[in-house]
């Protein structure tokens, strides 16, 4: 099949023997975005990059990554212009704000701000802000293309199909994306073979992790203290990844300068 900028990184992710190749890809995308925004090439000085960061800002998680990354000046330059735009929008929102009508039953109702849709213009404005992040948007835009490339390679590349069938499966988060996407992307012939292979991979590797983390707990029994750890030493973080995605044991990502 014809190569694209996504085929080689996707092949590399499957060759990494990770618990989830798509977690591997997302981590690379995330670190690339942080490096691009704050790294030695000083992308934060470019007008087009600053226009994007001014508009969408960053989520809580990626602000923490930016702070840990270590380029305080770069972060400050990004924040200085972002806050100018943010404060201008805030002033506009406050100026046109009009509270809704109160009701007795509304006042008696218990508050649940995290689960209810915004009822005010400012609530809706903040919700729109929180729905976007420069790094998250970069990941989401590229992740969709990797999913598309995955199915193109699954259908057209014997080498890739073998890598997939011999992988460790996926975290539940990315597993669900593959199940949902395959239902519309694959024809009936490929769909049957794909689901059979995917479900077998998931059940086999989820069971493997259950056994590894169980052995981790049993190693703390004095009767097993001299027995081999096997593959259980890092089973806790790998189980966490398989269940929810990500890399809980990763060190802080910092600038290499």
Short mmCIF file of C-alpha atoms in Angstrom, two decimals:
data_model
loop_
_atom_site.label_atom_id
_atom_site.label_comp_id
_atom_site.label_asym_id
_atom_site.label_seq_id
_atom_site.Cartn_x
_atom_site.Cartn_y
_atom_site.Cartn_z
CA UNK A 1 0.00 0.00 0.00
CA UNK A 2 1.02 3.62 -0.48
CA UNK A 3 2.88 5.05 2.52
CA UNK A 4 1.70 8.19 4.29
CA UNK A 5 3.16 10.19 7.19
CA UNK A 6 1.07 7.97 9.48
CA UNK A 7 2.09 4.48 8.29
CA UNK A 8 5.64 4.39 9.67
CA UNK A 9 4.74 5.74 13.17
CA UNK A 10 1.85 3.26 13.28
CA UNK A 11 4.16 0.37 12.37
CA UNK A 12 6.65 1.57 14.99
CA UNK A 13 3.91 1.68 17.63
CA UNK A 14 3.00 -1.95 16.98
CA UNK A 15 6.65 -2.99 16.94
CA UNK A 16 7.17 -1.36 20.37
CA UNK A 17 5.43 -4.33 22.04
CA UNK A 18 3.38 -1.94 24.17
CA UNK A 19 0.19 -2.82 26.05
CA UNK A 20 -1.62 -0.44 23.68
CA UNK A 21 -0.12 0.87 20.43
CA UNK A 22 -2.58 3.77 20.36
CA UNK A 23 -1.52 4.89 23.84
CA UNK A 24 2.03 4.84 22.45
CA UNK A 25 0.93 7.04 19.53
CA UNK A 26 -1.01 9.46 21.73
CA UNK A 27 1.96 9.90 24.06
CA UNK A 28 4.21 10.72 21.08
CA UNK A 29 1.64 13.19 19.74
CA UNK A 30 1.29 14.82 23.15
CA UNK A 31 5.03 15.18 23.69
CA UNK A 32 5.50 16.46 20.15
CA UNK A 33 2.88 19.16 20.72
CA UNK A 34 4.49 20.29 23.98
CA UNK A 35 7.93 20.28 22.32
CA UNK A 36 6.58 22.20 19.35
CA UNK A 37 4.96 24.85 21.54
CA UNK A 38 7.80 25.29 24.02
CA UNK A 39 10.88 23.63 22.58
CA UNK A 40 14.18 24.98 21.29
CA UNK A 41 12.72 25.99 17.91
CA UNK A 42 10.73 28.71 19.72
CA UNK A 43 7.45 28.01 17.93
CA UNK A 44 5.71 30.14 20.55
CA UNK A 45 7.27 33.16 18.84
CA UNK A 46 5.51 32.39 15.53
CA UNK A 47 2.39 34.45 14.89
CA UNK A 48 0.29 31.54 13.58
CA UNK A 49 1.13 29.34 16.58
CA UNK A 50 0.46 32.16 19.04
CA UNK A 51 -2.88 32.85 17.33
CA UNK A 52 -3.92 29.24 17.97
CA UNK A 53 -2.77 29.18 21.60
CA UNK A 54 -4.37 32.58 22.22
CA UNK A 55 -7.68 31.27 20.91
CA UNK A 56 -7.95 27.87 22.63
CA UNK A 57 -5.46 27.90 25.52
CA UNK A 58 -4.66 24.63 27.27
CA UNK A 59 -6.48 22.18 29.54
CA UNK A 60 -5.54 21.62 33.18
CA UNK A 61 -3.51 18.49 32.41
CA UNK A 62 -1.46 20.14 29.68
CA UNK A 63 -0.83 23.30 31.69
CA UNK A 64 0.73 20.99 34.28
CA UNK A 65 2.85 19.35 31.56
CA UNK A 66 3.92 22.79 30.31
CA UNK A 67 4.91 23.86 33.82
CA UNK A 68 6.88 20.64 34.37
CA UNK A 69 8.52 20.96 30.94
CA UNK A 70 10.59 23.81 32.28
CA UNK A 71 10.47 26.66 29.74
CA UNK A 72 8.94 29.32 32.03
CA UNK A 73 9.68 32.18 29.60
CA UNK A 74 7.99 30.37 26.73
CA UNK A 75 4.94 29.65 28.89
CA UNK A 76 4.87 33.27 30.06
CA UNK A 77 4.98 34.61 26.50
CA UNK A 78 2.13 32.30 25.48
CA UNK A 79 0.09 33.24 28.56
CA UNK A 80 0.67 36.97 28.18
CA UNK A 81 -1.13 37.19 24.84
CA UNK A 82 -3.63 34.47 25.70
CA UNK A 83 -4.73 36.41 28.79
CA UNK A 84 -5.13 39.60 26.76
CA UNK A 85 -7.59 37.79 24.52
CA UNK A 86 -9.19 36.01 27.48
CA UNK A 87 -9.72 39.23 29.43
CA UNK A 88 -11.22 40.97 26.41
CA UNK A 89 -13.70 38.10 26.00
CA UNK A 90 -14.43 38.04 29.74
CA UNK A 91 -15.26 41.76 29.73
CA UNK A 92 -17.59 41.25 26.78
CA UNK A 93 -19.32 38.30 28.49
CA UNK A 94 -19.78 40.22 31.75
CA UNK A 95 -21.10 43.28 29.92
CA UNK A 96 -23.84 41.35 28.15
CA UNK A 97 -24.62 38.96 31.04
CA UNK A 98 -28.23 38.79 32.18
CA UNK A 99 -29.24 36.37 34.97
CA UNK A 100 -32.25 34.10 34.43
CA UNK A 101 -35.51 34.21 36.34
CA UNK A 102 -35.44 32.47 39.73
CA UNK A 103 -38.04 29.95 40.83
CA UNK A 104 -38.82 28.37 44.19
CA UNK A 105 -38.24 24.81 42.91
CA UNK A 106 -35.02 25.87 41.23
CA UNK A 107 -33.69 27.26 44.51
CA UNK A 108 -34.62 24.05 46.33
CA UNK A 109 -32.86 21.82 43.82
CA UNK A 110 -29.44 20.46 44.84
CA UNK A 111 -26.56 21.84 42.83
CA UNK A 112 -24.74 19.57 40.40
CA UNK A 113 -22.58 21.85 38.24
CA UNK A 114 -20.39 19.07 36.85
CA UNK A 115 -23.26 17.15 35.26
CA UNK A 116 -25.73 19.81 34.14
CA UNK A 117 -25.57 21.81 30.91
CA UNK A 118 -24.74 25.52 31.44
CA UNK A 119 -27.81 27.68 32.03
CA UNK A 120 -26.10 31.07 31.68
CA UNK A 121 -24.18 32.72 28.87
CA UNK A 122 -21.01 32.83 30.98
CA UNK A 123 -21.37 29.15 31.87
CA UNK A 124 -21.69 28.33 28.17
CA UNK A 125 -18.67 30.52 27.35
CA UNK A 126 -16.50 28.79 29.95
CA UNK A 127 -17.74 25.36 28.80
CA UNK A 128 -16.69 26.21 25.25
CA UNK A 129 -13.26 27.26 26.53
CA UNK A 130 -12.86 24.02 28.48
CA UNK A 131 -13.85 21.95 25.44
CA UNK A 132 -10.63 22.91 23.63
CA UNK A 133 -6.91 22.75 24.30
CA UNK A 134 -4.04 23.35 21.89
CA UNK A 135 -2.42 20.00 22.75
CA UNK A 136 -5.66 17.99 23.03
CA UNK A 137 -6.87 19.35 19.68
CA UNK A 138 -3.55 18.36 18.08
CA UNK A 139 -3.88 14.83 19.46
CA UNK A 140 -7.51 14.44 18.43
CA UNK A 141 -6.91 15.69 14.89
CA UNK A 142 -4.05 13.28 14.27
CA UNK A 143 -5.52 10.36 16.22
CA UNK A 144 -8.45 10.13 13.80
CA UNK A 145 -6.04 9.88 10.89
CA UNK A 146 -4.14 7.10 12.66
CA UNK A 147 -7.38 5.17 13.15
CA UNK A 148 -8.16 5.55 9.43
CA UNK A 149 -4.63 4.45 8.54
CA UNK A 150 -4.93 1.45 10.88
CA UNK A 151 -7.88 0.07 8.92
CA UNK A 152 -6.31 0.85 5.54
CA UNK A 153 -3.20 -1.08 6.59
CA UNK A 154 -5.22 -3.89 8.12
CA UNK A 155 -6.95 -4.48 4.78
CA UNK A 156 -3.97 -3.90 2.48
CA UNK A 157 -0.80 -4.92 4.34
CA UNK A 158 -0.05 -8.53 5.28
CA UNK A 159 2.93 -7.38 7.35
CA UNK A 160 0.79 -5.00 9.39
CA UNK A 161 -1.99 -7.54 9.84
CA UNK A 162 0.57 -9.97 11.29
CA UNK A 163 1.86 -7.27 13.67
CA UNK A 164 -1.70 -6.60 14.82
CA UNK A 165 -2.50 -10.29 15.34
CA UNK A 166 0.67 -10.76 17.42
CA UNK A 167 0.29 -7.60 19.51
CA UNK A 168 -0.72 -7.31 23.17
CA UNK A 169 -4.08 -5.83 22.27
CA UNK A 170 -5.23 -2.39 23.41
CA UNK A 171 -6.41 -0.46 26.42
CA UNK A 172 -10.18 -0.52 26.84
CA UNK A 173 -10.50 3.10 25.67
CA UNK A 174 -8.84 2.46 22.31
CA UNK A 175 -10.35 -1.02 22.04
CA UNK A 176 -13.81 0.56 22.00
CA UNK A 177 -12.77 2.97 19.23
CA UNK A 178 -11.57 0.08 17.07
CA UNK A 179 -14.77 -1.89 17.64
CA UNK A 180 -16.95 1.11 16.78
CA UNK A 181 -14.94 2.17 13.72
CA UNK A 182 -14.59 -1.33 12.26
CA UNK A 183 -18.37 -1.62 12.19
CA UNK A 184 -18.53 1.05 9.48
CA UNK A 185 -15.06 0.92 7.86
CA UNK A 186 -14.74 -2.79 7.06
CA UNK A 187 -16.72 -4.96 4.66
CA UNK A 188 -18.40 -8.08 6.01
CA UNK A 189 -15.51 -10.39 5.06
CA UNK A 190 -12.83 -8.31 6.80
CA UNK A 191 -15.14 -7.43 9.67
CA UNK A 192 -15.62 -11.06 10.70
CA UNK A 193 -11.88 -11.81 10.68
CA UNK A 194 -11.01 -8.54 12.41
CA UNK A 195 -13.45 -8.92 15.30
CA UNK A 196 -12.41 -12.52 15.83
CA UNK A 197 -8.73 -11.56 16.03
CA UNK A 198 -9.37 -8.42 18.13
CA UNK A 199 -11.59 -10.13 20.69
CA UNK A 200 -9.12 -13.01 21.04
CA UNK A 201 -6.27 -10.54 21.57
CA UNK A 202 -8.20 -8.64 24.23
CA UNK A 203 -9.33 -11.68 26.20
CA UNK A 204 -5.90 -13.34 26.07
CA UNK A 205 -3.99 -10.24 27.15
CA UNK A 206 -6.49 -9.08 29.78
CA UNK A 207 -6.23 -12.54 31.33
CA UNK A 208 -2.43 -12.37 31.11
CA UNK A 209 -2.41 -9.10 33.05
CA UNK A 210 -4.82 -10.48 35.63
CA UNK A 211 -2.42 -13.37 36.24
CA UNK A 212 0.65 -11.11 36.34
CA UNK A 213 -0.80 -8.64 38.84
CA UNK A 214 -2.17 -11.50 40.95
CA UNK A 215 1.33 -13.00 41.09
CA UNK A 216 2.62 -9.56 42.09
CA UNK A 217 0.38 -9.70 45.19
CA UNK A 218 1.31 -13.30 45.93
CA UNK A 219 5.01 -12.50 45.86
CA UNK A 220 4.47 -10.64 49.15
CA UNK A 221 3.60 -13.92 50.80
CA UNK A 222 6.75 -15.06 52.62
CA UNK A 223 6.36 -18.51 51.06
CA UNK A 224 6.97 -17.01 47.62
CA UNK A 225 9.77 -14.59 48.48
CA UNK A 226 12.44 -16.67 46.72
CA UNK A 227 10.34 -17.40 43.63
CA UNK A 228 10.82 -15.59 40.33
CA UNK A 229 8.84 -12.38 39.79
CA UNK A 230 8.32 -13.33 36.15
CA UNK A 231 6.71 -10.41 34.29
CA UNK A 232 4.85 -9.11 37.33
CA UNK A 233 7.23 -6.38 38.58
CA UNK A 234 5.64 -3.65 36.46
CA UNK A 235 2.20 -5.26 36.21
CA UNK A 236 0.50 -2.57 38.33
CA UNK A 237 1.15 0.28 35.88
CA UNK A 238 0.47 -1.96 32.88
CA UNK A 239 -2.90 -3.00 34.34
CA UNK A 240 -3.73 0.66 34.94
CA UNK A 241 -2.86 1.43 31.33
CA UNK A 242 -4.92 -1.46 30.00
CA UNK A 243 -7.93 -0.38 32.03
CA UNK A 244 -7.89 3.40 31.42
CA UNK A 245 -5.09 4.14 28.95
CA UNK A 246 -1.99 6.28 29.36
CA UNK A 247 1.26 5.69 31.22
CA UNK A 248 0.88 6.18 34.99
CA UNK A 249 4.53 5.30 35.65
CA UNK A 250 6.03 7.71 33.11
CA UNK A 251 8.55 10.22 34.46
CA UNK A 252 7.77 13.93 34.13
CA UNK A 253 8.28 15.09 30.55
CA UNK A 254 10.85 17.90 30.56
CA UNK A 255 12.89 19.97 28.15
CA UNK A 256 16.19 18.41 27.12
CA UNK A 257 17.95 21.76 27.38
#
